[in-house]
């Protein structure tokens, strides 16, 4: 008998991934299509919305073919997408701009002005930290610097809205993507009047907000044919990639904390009502109407390990590659010979500015405590430790926001390293569970879709599906060593913030001289 599968589509910043799952969580097919990220000016990070839509279609065909060959029947389609993108559309439904991604930095000045003004008030109502990533600050930039586009824009939408518009000719946005715009009132589940007033954009210029389980069907004949899907197949709009990743690793119950470190990193947990932080450190985004994900992203996760590999150990990288080994494994072996605490060396991993908990784009990397006795061996270990100290400062912010952690589920590229996972357990002083996860945002989107379609009974049922790959217990002697350094890390990180800004100005002058 043929089995029903759900097609999950994750529209990311570097690629769109499409996976097909059955309700036991088995993957039936998988495809990925990459697309470019454009930098037309320094600090701008845009994509072409139409390139993304075409990539989606190209990735869908082989997935449907594989499902068909294995005897599966697509029963529904669900979506995940990157947060914070912004596209201006004209009256005829053509994009006037690229899709500005979360990484776009053009609104740095507007962000600073807003932080010094009513930014915090807006954050408390919208749950989106005041940062150049947010569509709110991007709109302020357009209003000030690109009057022409600002006046011609009939709609301001995200990349997921663009895809839905192309498929169904309707402008709708799920509560999750909307809650990451900085324009959406968490309590009212509607656009925030004061935020709109500030940007000069009207409600009519934004899409209609709908729940993340909102179902749409009725593809027009042309789209149905091109996609290779039946016209009446149900599409569930879904949520953002971050909140769906929590669902995808089974971190869905109160106190279950997802810790993810890939290129960047994040700590997230699900709460039952919107929650914000008087100190503005954490975000709050919707998963469903009664499940919200609070947490904090860090910019500098695995990217710092990559930097250290390339800049401190080019020789080891070369040797490992020639021998067919992963250079990261060789570096972890070197780091494992150094004692916890790196013989009194601390690394502040802010190589690309930092988001949570300080939300300061000007933060810089620091090695603190260097002596003649230290070599690059201690430096590499302190890089791994510094990322984890930084993750821990976000855990502290969550605890201060009222979260009582009961379990930590870790995933992302970092989890390939046994040493790095142990450092997490030792610094967090708790057991760390690493789930068997693969494309967790897609899995979350698929599960939400199955839940909506009645294929599975409970959203939290996903926990039973996600198996444990490995667990780590904290080692007391290691935690004791880290506890000596923790207060110093936290205090220095806080105290250095204004000096980072002075250094950022100096670095900008160097950059201008070189230009
Ligand atoms: P992305 O976030 O871009 O999807 P990944 O989740 O694959 O990427 O994470 C990439 C990061 O994972 C790398 O920058 C590196 O720091 C880390 N990483 C990859 N392989 C290993 C490994 N074997 N040991 C430790 N860290 C690793």
CSV table of C-alpha atoms in Angstrom, one decimal, residues 2-460:
chain,number,residue,atom,x,y,z
A,2,UNK,CA,1.3,3.5,-0.7
A,3,UNK,CA,2.2,5.6,2.2
A,4,UNK,CA,1.4,9.3,2.7
A,5,UNK,CA,4.5,11.6,3.1
A,6,UNK,CA,4.8,15.3,3.8
A,7,UNK,CA,7.1,17.6,1.8
A,8,UNK,CA,9.0,20.1,4.0
A,9,UNK,CA,10.6,23.1,2.4
A,10,UNK,CA,13.2,25.2,4.3
A,11,UNK,CA,14.1,28.4,2.5
A,12,UNK,CA,17.5,29.3,4.0
A,13,UNK,CA,20.0,32.0,3.4
A,14,UNK,CA,22.4,29.9,1.4
A,15,UNK,CA,20.1,27.3,0.0
A,16,UNK,CA,16.6,25.8,-0.1
A,17,UNK,CA,16.3,22.3,1.3
A,18,UNK,CA,13.4,20.0,0.6
A,19,UNK,CA,12.8,16.8,2.4
A,20,UNK,CA,10.0,14.2,2.3
A,21,UNK,CA,9.1,12.5,5.6
A,22,UNK,CA,6.6,9.9,6.7
A,23,UNK,CA,4.9,10.1,10.1
A,24,UNK,CA,7.5,7.8,11.7
A,25,UNK,CA,10.1,10.5,10.8
A,26,UNK,CA,11.8,8.5,8.1
A,27,UNK,CA,13.3,10.6,5.2
A,28,UNK,CA,12.1,9.5,1.8
A,29,UNK,CA,13.9,12.0,-0.3
A,30,UNK,CA,16.2,15.0,0.1
A,31,UNK,CA,17.3,17.8,-2.2
A,32,UNK,CA,19.2,21.1,-1.9
A,33,UNK,CA,19.5,24.0,-4.3
A,34,UNK,CA,22.0,26.8,-3.5
A,35,UNK,CA,21.7,30.4,-4.6
A,36,UNK,CA,24.1,33.4,-4.4
A,37,UNK,CA,24.2,36.1,-1.7
A,38,UNK,CA,24.9,39.5,-3.3
A,39,UNK,CA,26.8,42.3,-1.8
A,40,UNK,CA,26.1,45.3,-4.1
A,41,UNK,CA,27.6,47.7,-1.4
A,42,UNK,CA,29.8,46.9,1.6
A,43,UNK,CA,27.6,45.5,4.4
A,44,UNK,CA,24.6,44.8,2.1
A,45,UNK,CA,23.5,41.2,1.9
A,46,UNK,CA,20.8,40.6,-0.6
A,47,UNK,CA,19.3,37.7,-2.6
A,48,UNK,CA,17.2,37.6,-5.7
A,49,UNK,CA,13.7,36.5,-4.7
A,50,UNK,CA,12.9,35.0,-8.1
A,51,UNK,CA,16.2,33.0,-8.0
A,52,UNK,CA,15.0,31.5,-4.7
A,53,UNK,CA,11.5,30.7,-6.1
A,54,UNK,CA,13.1,29.0,-9.1
A,55,UNK,CA,15.6,27.1,-6.9
A,56,UNK,CA,12.6,25.8,-4.8
A,57,UNK,CA,10.9,24.5,-7.9
A,58,UNK,CA,14.1,22.9,-9.1
A,59,UNK,CA,14.6,21.2,-5.7
A,60,UNK,CA,11.0,20.0,-5.6
A,61,UNK,CA,11.0,18.0,-8.8
A,62,UNK,CA,13.6,15.4,-7.8
A,63,UNK,CA,12.0,15.0,-4.4
A,64,UNK,CA,8.6,14.3,-5.9
A,65,UNK,CA,10.2,11.9,-8.4
A,66,UNK,CA,12.0,9.9,-5.6
A,67,UNK,CA,8.8,9.8,-3.5
A,68,UNK,CA,6.8,8.5,-6.4
A,69,UNK,CA,9.4,5.9,-7.3
A,70,UNK,CA,9.3,4.6,-3.7
A,71,UNK,CA,5.5,4.4,-3.8
A,72,UNK,CA,4.8,7.4,-1.6
A,73,UNK,CA,2.0,9.9,-2.0
A,74,UNK,CA,2.6,13.6,-1.1
A,75,UNK,CA,-0.2,14.4,1.4
A,76,UNK,CA,0.8,18.0,2.2
A,77,UNK,CA,3.5,20.6,1.9
A,78,UNK,CA,4.9,22.6,4.9
A,79,UNK,CA,7.3,25.6,5.1
A,80,UNK,CA,10.2,26.8,7.1
A,81,UNK,CA,12.1,30.0,6.2
A,82,UNK,CA,14.9,32.2,7.4
A,83,UNK,CA,13.8,35.2,9.5
A,84,UNK,CA,14.1,38.9,9.0
A,85,UNK,CA,14.1,39.2,5.2
A,86,UNK,CA,12.5,42.2,3.5
A,87,UNK,CA,11.4,42.8,-0.1
A,88,UNK,CA,9.6,45.8,-1.5
A,89,UNK,CA,6.9,44.9,-4.1
A,90,UNK,CA,5.3,47.2,-6.6
A,91,UNK,CA,1.5,47.3,-7.3
A,92,UNK,CA,1.8,44.7,-10.0
A,93,UNK,CA,3.5,42.2,-7.7
A,94,UNK,CA,7.0,42.7,-9.0
A,95,UNK,CA,9.9,43.0,-6.6
A,96,UNK,CA,11.4,46.5,-6.4
A,97,UNK,CA,14.4,45.3,-4.4
A,98,UNK,CA,16.4,42.2,-3.7
A,99,UNK,CA,15.5,40.2,-0.6
A,100,UNK,CA,17.5,41.9,2.1
A,101,UNK,CA,18.7,39.1,4.5
A,102,UNK,CA,19.1,39.0,8.2
A,103,UNK,CA,22.8,39.6,7.7
A,104,UNK,CA,22.3,42.9,5.8
A,105,UNK,CA,24.0,45.7,7.8
A,106,UNK,CA,22.8,48.8,6.0
A,107,UNK,CA,20.6,50.0,8.9
A,108,UNK,CA,23.4,50.2,11.5
A,109,UNK,CA,22.8,54.0,12.0
A,110,UNK,CA,19.0,53.7,12.2
A,111,UNK,CA,19.5,50.9,14.7
A,112,UNK,CA,21.7,53.1,16.9
A,113,UNK,CA,19.2,56.0,16.8
A,114,UNK,CA,16.3,53.7,17.6
A,115,UNK,CA,18.2,52.2,20.5
A,116,UNK,CA,18.7,55.7,21.9
A,117,UNK,CA,15.1,56.5,21.4
A,118,UNK,CA,11.9,54.4,21.7
A,119,UNK,CA,13.7,51.1,20.6
A,120,UNK,CA,13.4,49.3,23.9
A,121,UNK,CA,9.6,50.1,24.2
A,122,UNK,CA,9.1,48.6,20.7
A,123,UNK,CA,11.2,45.5,21.6
A,124,UNK,CA,9.0,45.0,24.7
A,125,UNK,CA,5.9,44.8,22.5
A,126,UNK,CA,7.4,43.0,19.5
A,127,UNK,CA,10.0,40.6,21.0
A,128,UNK,CA,12.5,41.4,18.2
A,129,UNK,CA,15.7,42.9,19.5
A,130,UNK,CA,16.6,46.2,18.0
A,131,UNK,CA,19.3,45.3,15.5
A,132,UNK,CA,20.1,45.8,11.8
A,133,UNK,CA,18.8,42.3,11.1
A,134,UNK,CA,15.2,43.4,11.7
A,135,UNK,CA,12.8,44.6,8.9
A,136,UNK,CA,11.8,47.4,11.3
A,137,UNK,CA,15.3,49.0,11.1
A,138,UNK,CA,15.6,48.2,7.4
A,139,UNK,CA,12.3,50.1,6.7
A,140,UNK,CA,13.7,53.1,8.6
A,141,UNK,CA,16.7,52.9,6.3
A,142,UNK,CA,14.5,52.9,3.1
A,143,UNK,CA,12.5,55.8,4.4
A,144,UNK,CA,15.6,57.9,5.0
A,145,UNK,CA,17.9,56.7,2.1
A,146,UNK,CA,15.8,55.4,-0.7
A,147,UNK,CA,12.7,57.6,-0.9
A,148,UNK,CA,11.9,56.4,-4.4
A,149,UNK,CA,11.5,52.8,-3.4
A,150,UNK,CA,9.8,53.8,-0.2
A,151,UNK,CA,7.2,55.7,-2.1
A,152,UNK,CA,6.7,53.1,-4.9
A,153,UNK,CA,6.4,50.1,-2.5
A,154,UNK,CA,2.9,48.8,-2.4
A,155,UNK,CA,3.9,45.9,-0.2
A,156,UNK,CA,6.8,45.0,2.2
A,157,UNK,CA,7.2,41.3,2.5
A,158,UNK,CA,9.6,38.5,3.5
A,159,UNK,CA,10.9,35.7,1.2
A,160,UNK,CA,8.3,33.2,2.4
A,161,UNK,CA,5.6,35.7,1.6
A,162,UNK,CA,7.1,36.1,-1.8
A,163,UNK,CA,6.9,32.4,-2.4
A,164,UNK,CA,3.3,32.2,-1.2
A,165,UNK,CA,2.4,35.1,-3.4
A,166,UNK,CA,4.0,33.4,-6.4
A,167,UNK,CA,2.1,30.2,-5.6
A,168,UNK,CA,-1.3,31.5,-4.6
A,169,UNK,CA,-1.4,35.1,-5.6
A,170,UNK,CA,-2.1,36.2,-2.0
A,171,UNK,CA,-0.1,38.1,0.5
A,172,UNK,CA,-0.2,36.2,3.8
A,173,UNK,CA,2.4,35.9,6.6
A,174,UNK,CA,2.5,33.4,9.5
A,175,UNK,CA,2.7,34.7,13.1
A,176,UNK,CA,6.2,33.3,13.4
A,177,UNK,CA,7.8,35.2,10.5
A,178,UNK,CA,5.7,38.3,11.4
A,179,UNK,CA,7.0,38.1,15.0
A,180,UNK,CA,10.6,38.4,13.8
A,181,UNK,CA,9.9,41.7,11.9
A,182,UNK,CA,10.0,44.0,14.9
A,183,UNK,CA,6.6,45.3,13.7
A,184,UNK,CA,4.3,42.6,15.2
A,185,UNK,CA,2.6,43.0,18.5
A,186,UNK,CA,3.0,39.7,20.4
A,187,UNK,CA,0.0,40.2,22.7
A,188,UNK,CA,-2.4,41.3,20.0
A,189,UNK,CA,-1.1,39.0,17.3
A,190,UNK,CA,-1.4,41.8,14.9
A,191,UNK,CA,0.8,44.6,13.4
A,192,UNK,CA,1.9,47.0,16.1
A,193,UNK,CA,0.4,50.5,15.4
A,194,UNK,CA,3.3,52.4,17.1
A,195,UNK,CA,6.0,50.5,15.2
A,196,UNK,CA,4.1,51.1,11.9
A,197,UNK,CA,3.7,54.8,12.8
A,198,UNK,CA,7.5,55.0,13.3
A,199,UNK,CA,8.3,53.5,10.0
A,200,UNK,CA,5.6,55.3,8.0
A,201,UNK,CA,4.3,52.0,6.6
A,202,UNK,CA,0.6,51.2,6.7
A,203,UNK,CA,-1.1,47.9,7.7
A,204,UNK,CA,-2.3,47.6,4.1
A,205,UNK,CA,1.3,47.5,2.9
A,206,UNK,CA,1.9,44.4,5.0
A,207,UNK,CA,0.5,40.9,4.5
A,208,UNK,CA,-2.4,39.4,6.5
A,209,UNK,CA,-1.1,37.6,9.6
A,210,UNK,CA,-2.3,34.0,9.9
A,211,UNK,CA,-1.5,31.2,12.4
A,212,UNK,CA,1.5,28.9,11.6
A,213,UNK,CA,-0.9,26.0,11.0
A,214,UNK,CA,-2.8,28.0,8.4
A,215,UNK,CA,-3.8,25.9,5.5
A,216,UNK,CA,-3.9,27.1,1.9
A,217,UNK,CA,-4.8,25.1,-1.2
A,218,UNK,CA,-5.9,25.7,-4.8
A,219,UNK,CA,-2.7,26.0,-6.9
A,220,UNK,CA,-3.5,27.4,-10.3
A,221,UNK,CA,-3.2,25.0,-13.1
A,222,UNK,CA,0.1,26.4,-14.4
A,223,UNK,CA,1.8,26.2,-10.9
A,224,UNK,CA,0.4,22.7,-10.3
A,225,UNK,CA,1.7,21.5,-13.6
A,226,UNK,CA,5.1,23.1,-13.2
A,227,UNK,CA,5.5,21.9,-9.6
A,228,UNK,CA,4.2,18.4,-10.4
A,229,UNK,CA,1.7,18.6,-7.5
A,230,UNK,CA,-2.1,18.0,-7.4
A,231,UNK,CA,-3.8,21.4,-7.4
A,232,UNK,CA,-5.7,20.6,-4.2
A,233,UNK,CA,-2.7,19.5,-2.2
A,234,UNK,CA,-2.8,21.3,1.2
A,235,UNK,CA,0.0,23.8,2.0
A,236,UNK,CA,0.6,24.6,5.6
A,237,UNK,CA,2.3,28.0,5.9
A,238,UNK,CA,4.6,26.9,8.8
A,239,UNK,CA,7.0,29.0,10.8
A,240,UNK,CA,10.5,30.3,10.9
A,241,UNK,CA,13.6,28.1,10.8
A,242,UNK,CA,14.7,28.8,14.3
A,243,UNK,CA,11.5,27.9,16.1
A,244,UNK,CA,11.0,24.9,13.9
A,245,UNK,CA,14.5,23.6,14.7
A,246,UNK,CA,13.4,23.5,18.3
A,247,UNK,CA,10.4,21.3,17.3
A,248,UNK,CA,12.7,19.3,15.0
A,249,UNK,CA,15.1,18.3,17.8
A,250,UNK,CA,12.2,17.6,20.2
A,251,UNK,CA,12.9,20.6,22.5
A,252,UNK,CA,9.2,21.4,22.8
A,253,UNK,CA,8.3,20.9,26.5
A,254,UNK,CA,8.8,23.5,29.1
A,255,UNK,CA,12.4,23.6,30.3
A,256,UNK,CA,13.8,21.7,27.3
A,257,UNK,CA,16.5,23.9,25.9
A,258,UNK,CA,17.9,23.5,22.4
A,259,UNK,CA,21.6,24.5,22.0
A,260,UNK,CA,22.7,24.8,18.5
A,261,UNK,CA,26.2,25.6,17.2
A,262,UNK,CA,26.9,25.6,13.5
A,263,UNK,CA,28.5,28.6,11.8
A,264,UNK,CA,26.6,30.8,14.3
A,265,UNK,CA,24.8,29.5,17.4
A,266,UNK,CA,21.6,29.8,19.4
A,267,UNK,CA,20.0,28.9,22.7
A,268,UNK,CA,16.2,28.5,22.5
A,269,UNK,CA,13.3,27.1,24.6
A,270,UNK,CA,9.5,27.0,24.2
A,271,UNK,CA,7.3,28.9,26.6
A,272,UNK,CA,3.5,29.1,26.7
A,273,UNK,CA,3.1,32.8,26.4
A,274,UNK,CA,5.0,35.7,25.0
A,275,UNK,CA,7.9,36.7,27.2
A,276,UNK,CA,10.4,39.5,26.9
A,277,UNK,CA,13.4,40.6,28.9
A,278,UNK,CA,13.6,44.0,30.7
A,279,UNK,CA,17.3,44.1,29.7
A,280,UNK,CA,16.5,43.4,26.0
A,281,UNK,CA,18.8,40.4,25.7
A,282,UNK,CA,16.4,37.7,24.3
A,283,UNK,CA,14.0,37.3,21.4
A,284,UNK,CA,10.5,36.0,21.5
A,285,UNK,CA,9.1,34.4,18.3
A,286,UNK,CA,5.9,32.5,17.7
A,287,UNK,CA,5.8,28.7,17.1
A,288,UNK,CA,2.0,28.4,17.4
A,289,UNK,CA,-0.6,30.8,19.1
A,290,UNK,CA,0.2,29.2,22.4
A,291,UNK,CA,3.8,28.2,22.0
A,292,UNK,CA,6.5,30.8,21.8
A,293,UNK,CA,10.3,30.4,21.4
A,294,UNK,CA,12.5,32.6,23.5
A,295,UNK,CA,16.2,32.6,23.3
A,296,UNK,CA,19.3,34.3,21.9
A,297,UNK,CA,21.5,33.9,18.9
A,298,UNK,CA,25.2,34.2,18.9
A,299,UNK,CA,27.1,35.3,15.7
A,300,UNK,CA,30.3,33.5,16.6
A,301,UNK,CA,29.9,29.8,16.8
A,302,UNK,CA,31.8,27.4,14.6
A,303,UNK,CA,33.0,30.3,12.5
A,304,UNK,CA,35.6,31.1,15.2
A,305,UNK,CA,36.9,27.5,15.1
A,306,UNK,CA,37.2,27.8,11.3
A,307,UNK,CA,39.1,31.1,11.7
A,308,UNK,CA,41.5,29.6,14.2
A,309,UNK,CA,42.0,26.5,11.9
A,310,UNK,CA,42.8,28.7,8.9
A,311,UNK,CA,44.9,31.4,10.7
A,312,UNK,CA,46.6,29.6,13.6
A,313,UNK,CA,47.0,26.1,12.1
A,314,UNK,CA,47.3,26.3,8.3
A,315,UNK,CA,50.0,23.6,8.5
A,316,UNK,CA,47.9,21.2,10.5
A,317,UNK,CA,45.0,21.8,8.1
A,318,UNK,CA,47.2,21.0,5.2
A,319,UNK,CA,48.7,17.8,6.8
A,320,UNK,CA,45.2,16.6,7.9
A,321,UNK,CA,43.8,17.1,4.4
A,322,UNK,CA,46.7,15.3,2.7
A,323,UNK,CA,46.2,12.4,5.1
A,324,UNK,CA,42.4,12.4,4.4
A,325,UNK,CA,41.5,13.4,7.9
A,326,UNK,CA,39.2,16.2,9.0
A,327,UNK,CA,41.4,19.1,10.2
A,328,UNK,CA,38.9,19.9,12.9
A,329,UNK,CA,39.5,16.5,14.4
A,330,UNK,CA,43.3,17.1,14.5
A,331,UNK,CA,42.7,20.4,16.1
A,332,UNK,CA,40.4,19.0,18.7
A,333,UNK,CA,43.0,16.3,19.5
A,334,UNK,CA,45.6,19.1,20.1
A,335,UNK,CA,43.0,21.0,22.3
A,336,UNK,CA,42.2,17.9,24.3
A,337,UNK,CA,45.8,17.8,25.5
A,338,UNK,CA,45.4,21.2,27.2
A,339,UNK,CA,43.8,21.4,30.6
A,340,UNK,CA,40.3,22.8,31.0
A,341,UNK,CA,40.7,26.6,31.4
A,342,UNK,CA,43.5,26.7,28.8
A,343,UNK,CA,46.1,27.4,31.5
A,344,UNK,CA,44.5,30.7,32.3
A,345,UNK,CA,43.7,31.9,28.8
A,346,UNK,CA,40.2,33.3,27.9
A,347,UNK,CA,39.0,33.9,24.4
A,348,UNK,CA,36.1,36.3,23.6
A,349,UNK,CA,34.8,35.0,20.3
A,350,UNK,CA,33.3,38.3,18.9
A,351,UNK,CA,35.0,38.1,15.5
A,352,UNK,CA,31.9,39.2,13.7
A,353,UNK,CA,30.2,41.5,16.2
A,354,UNK,CA,27.8,39.9,18.6
A,355,UNK,CA,24.0,39.5,19.0
A,356,UNK,CA,22.8,38.0,22.3
A,357,UNK,CA,23.2,39.0,25.0
A,358,UNK,CA,24.6,42.5,24.2
A,359,UNK,CA,23.4,43.1,20.7
A,360,UNK,CA,26.4,45.1,19.8
A,361,UNK,CA,27.7,44.9,16.2
A,362,UNK,CA,31.0,46.5,17.2
A,363,UNK,CA,32.2,43.8,19.6
A,364,UNK,CA,35.7,42.4,18.7
A,365,UNK,CA,37.6,39.2,19.5
A,366,UNK,CA,40.0,39.2,22.4
A,367,UNK,CA,42.5,36.7,23.9
A,368,UNK,CA,42.8,37.7,27.6
A,369,UNK,CA,45.6,36.4,29.8
A,370,UNK,CA,48.3,35.6,27.2
A,371,UNK,CA,51.8,34.9,28.6
A,372,UNK,CA,55.0,33.5,27.2
A,373,UNK,CA,54.0,30.1,28.5
A,374,UNK,CA,51.0,30.0,26.2
A,375,UNK,CA,51.2,28.6,22.6
A,376,UNK,CA,48.7,28.2,19.9
A,377,UNK,CA,47.7,24.9,21.6
A,378,UNK,CA,46.1,26.8,24.5
A,379,UNK,CA,44.7,29.3,22.1
A,380,UNK,CA,42.8,26.7,20.1
A,381,UNK,CA,41.3,25.2,23.3
A,382,UNK,CA,40.4,28.7,24.6
A,383,UNK,CA,38.5,29.3,21.3
A,384,UNK,CA,36.4,26.2,21.9
A,385,UNK,CA,35.8,27.3,25.5
A,386,UNK,CA,35.1,30.9,24.6
A,387,UNK,CA,32.2,30.0,22.3
A,388,UNK,CA,30.8,27.9,25.1
A,389,UNK,CA,31.2,30.7,27.8
A,390,UNK,CA,29.3,32.9,25.4
A,391,UNK,CA,26.5,30.4,24.9
A,392,UNK,CA,26.4,30.1,28.7
A,393,UNK,CA,25.8,33.9,29.1
A,394,UNK,CA,22.7,33.4,26.9
A,395,UNK,CA,21.6,30.5,29.2
A,396,UNK,CA,21.9,32.9,32.1
A,397,UNK,CA,19.7,35.5,30.4
A,398,UNK,CA,17.0,32.8,29.8
A,399,UNK,CA,17.2,31.6,33.5
A,400,UNK,CA,16.8,35.3,34.5
A,401,UNK,CA,13.8,35.5,32.2
A,402,UNK,CA,12.2,32.7,34.3
A,403,UNK,CA,13.2,29.6,32.4
A,404,UNK,CA,13.9,26.5,34.6
A,405,UNK,CA,16.0,24.3,32.3
A,406,UNK,CA,15.3,20.6,32.7
A,407,UNK,CA,17.3,19.3,29.8
A,408,UNK,CA,19.7,20.5,27.1
A,409,UNK,CA,19.6,19.2,23.6
A,410,UNK,CA,22.7,20.1,21.5
A,411,UNK,CA,23.0,20.0,17.7
A,412,UNK,CA,24.9,21.6,14.8
A,413,UNK,CA,28.3,21.0,13.3
A,414,UNK,CA,30.0,21.5,16.7
A,415,UNK,CA,28.4,18.3,17.9
A,416,UNK,CA,30.8,16.3,15.7
A,417,UNK,CA,33.5,16.9,18.3
A,418,UNK,CA,33.4,14.8,21.4
A,419,UNK,CA,35.7,17.3,23.2
A,420,UNK,CA,33.5,20.3,22.3
A,421,UNK,CA,30.4,18.6,23.5
A,422,UNK,CA,32.1,17.7,26.8
A,423,UNK,CA,33.2,21.4,27.2
A,424,UNK,CA,29.5,22.3,26.9
A,425,UNK,CA,28.5,19.8,29.6
A,426,UNK,CA,31.3,21.1,31.8
A,427,UNK,CA,30.7,24.8,31.4
A,428,UNK,CA,26.9,24.4,31.6
A,429,UNK,CA,27.4,22.0,34.5
A,430,UNK,CA,24.6,19.7,33.3
A,431,UNK,CA,24.0,16.7,31.2
A,432,UNK,CA,24.0,17.4,27.5
A,433,UNK,CA,21.9,15.2,25.2
A,434,UNK,CA,22.7,15.1,21.5
A,435,UNK,CA,19.7,14.0,19.4
A,436,UNK,CA,19.8,12.1,16.2
A,437,UNK,CA,18.9,15.2,14.2
A,438,UNK,CA,19.2,16.0,10.5
A,439,UNK,CA,17.8,19.1,8.9
A,440,UNK,CA,15.8,19.9,12.1
A,441,UNK,CA,14.0,22.9,10.7
A,442,UNK,CA,12.6,20.7,7.9
A,443,UNK,CA,11.7,18.0,10.3
A,444,UNK,CA,9.9,20.7,12.5
A,445,UNK,CA,8.0,22.0,9.4
A,446,UNK,CA,7.0,18.4,8.4
A,447,UNK,CA,5.8,17.7,11.9
A,448,UNK,CA,3.7,20.9,12.2
A,449,UNK,CA,2.2,20.0,8.8
A,450,UNK,CA,1.3,16.4,9.9
A,451,UNK,CA,-0.2,17.8,13.1
A,452,UNK,CA,-2.4,20.2,11.1
A,453,UNK,CA,-3.4,17.4,8.7
A,454,UNK,CA,-4.3,15.1,11.5
A,455,UNK,CA,-1.6,12.6,10.6
A,456,UNK,CA,-0.2,12.9,14.1
A,457,UNK,CA,-2.1,13.6,17.3
A,458,UNK,CA,0.2,15.8,19.4
A,459,UNK,CA,2.9,18.3,18.5
A,460,UNK,CA,5.0,17.1,21.5
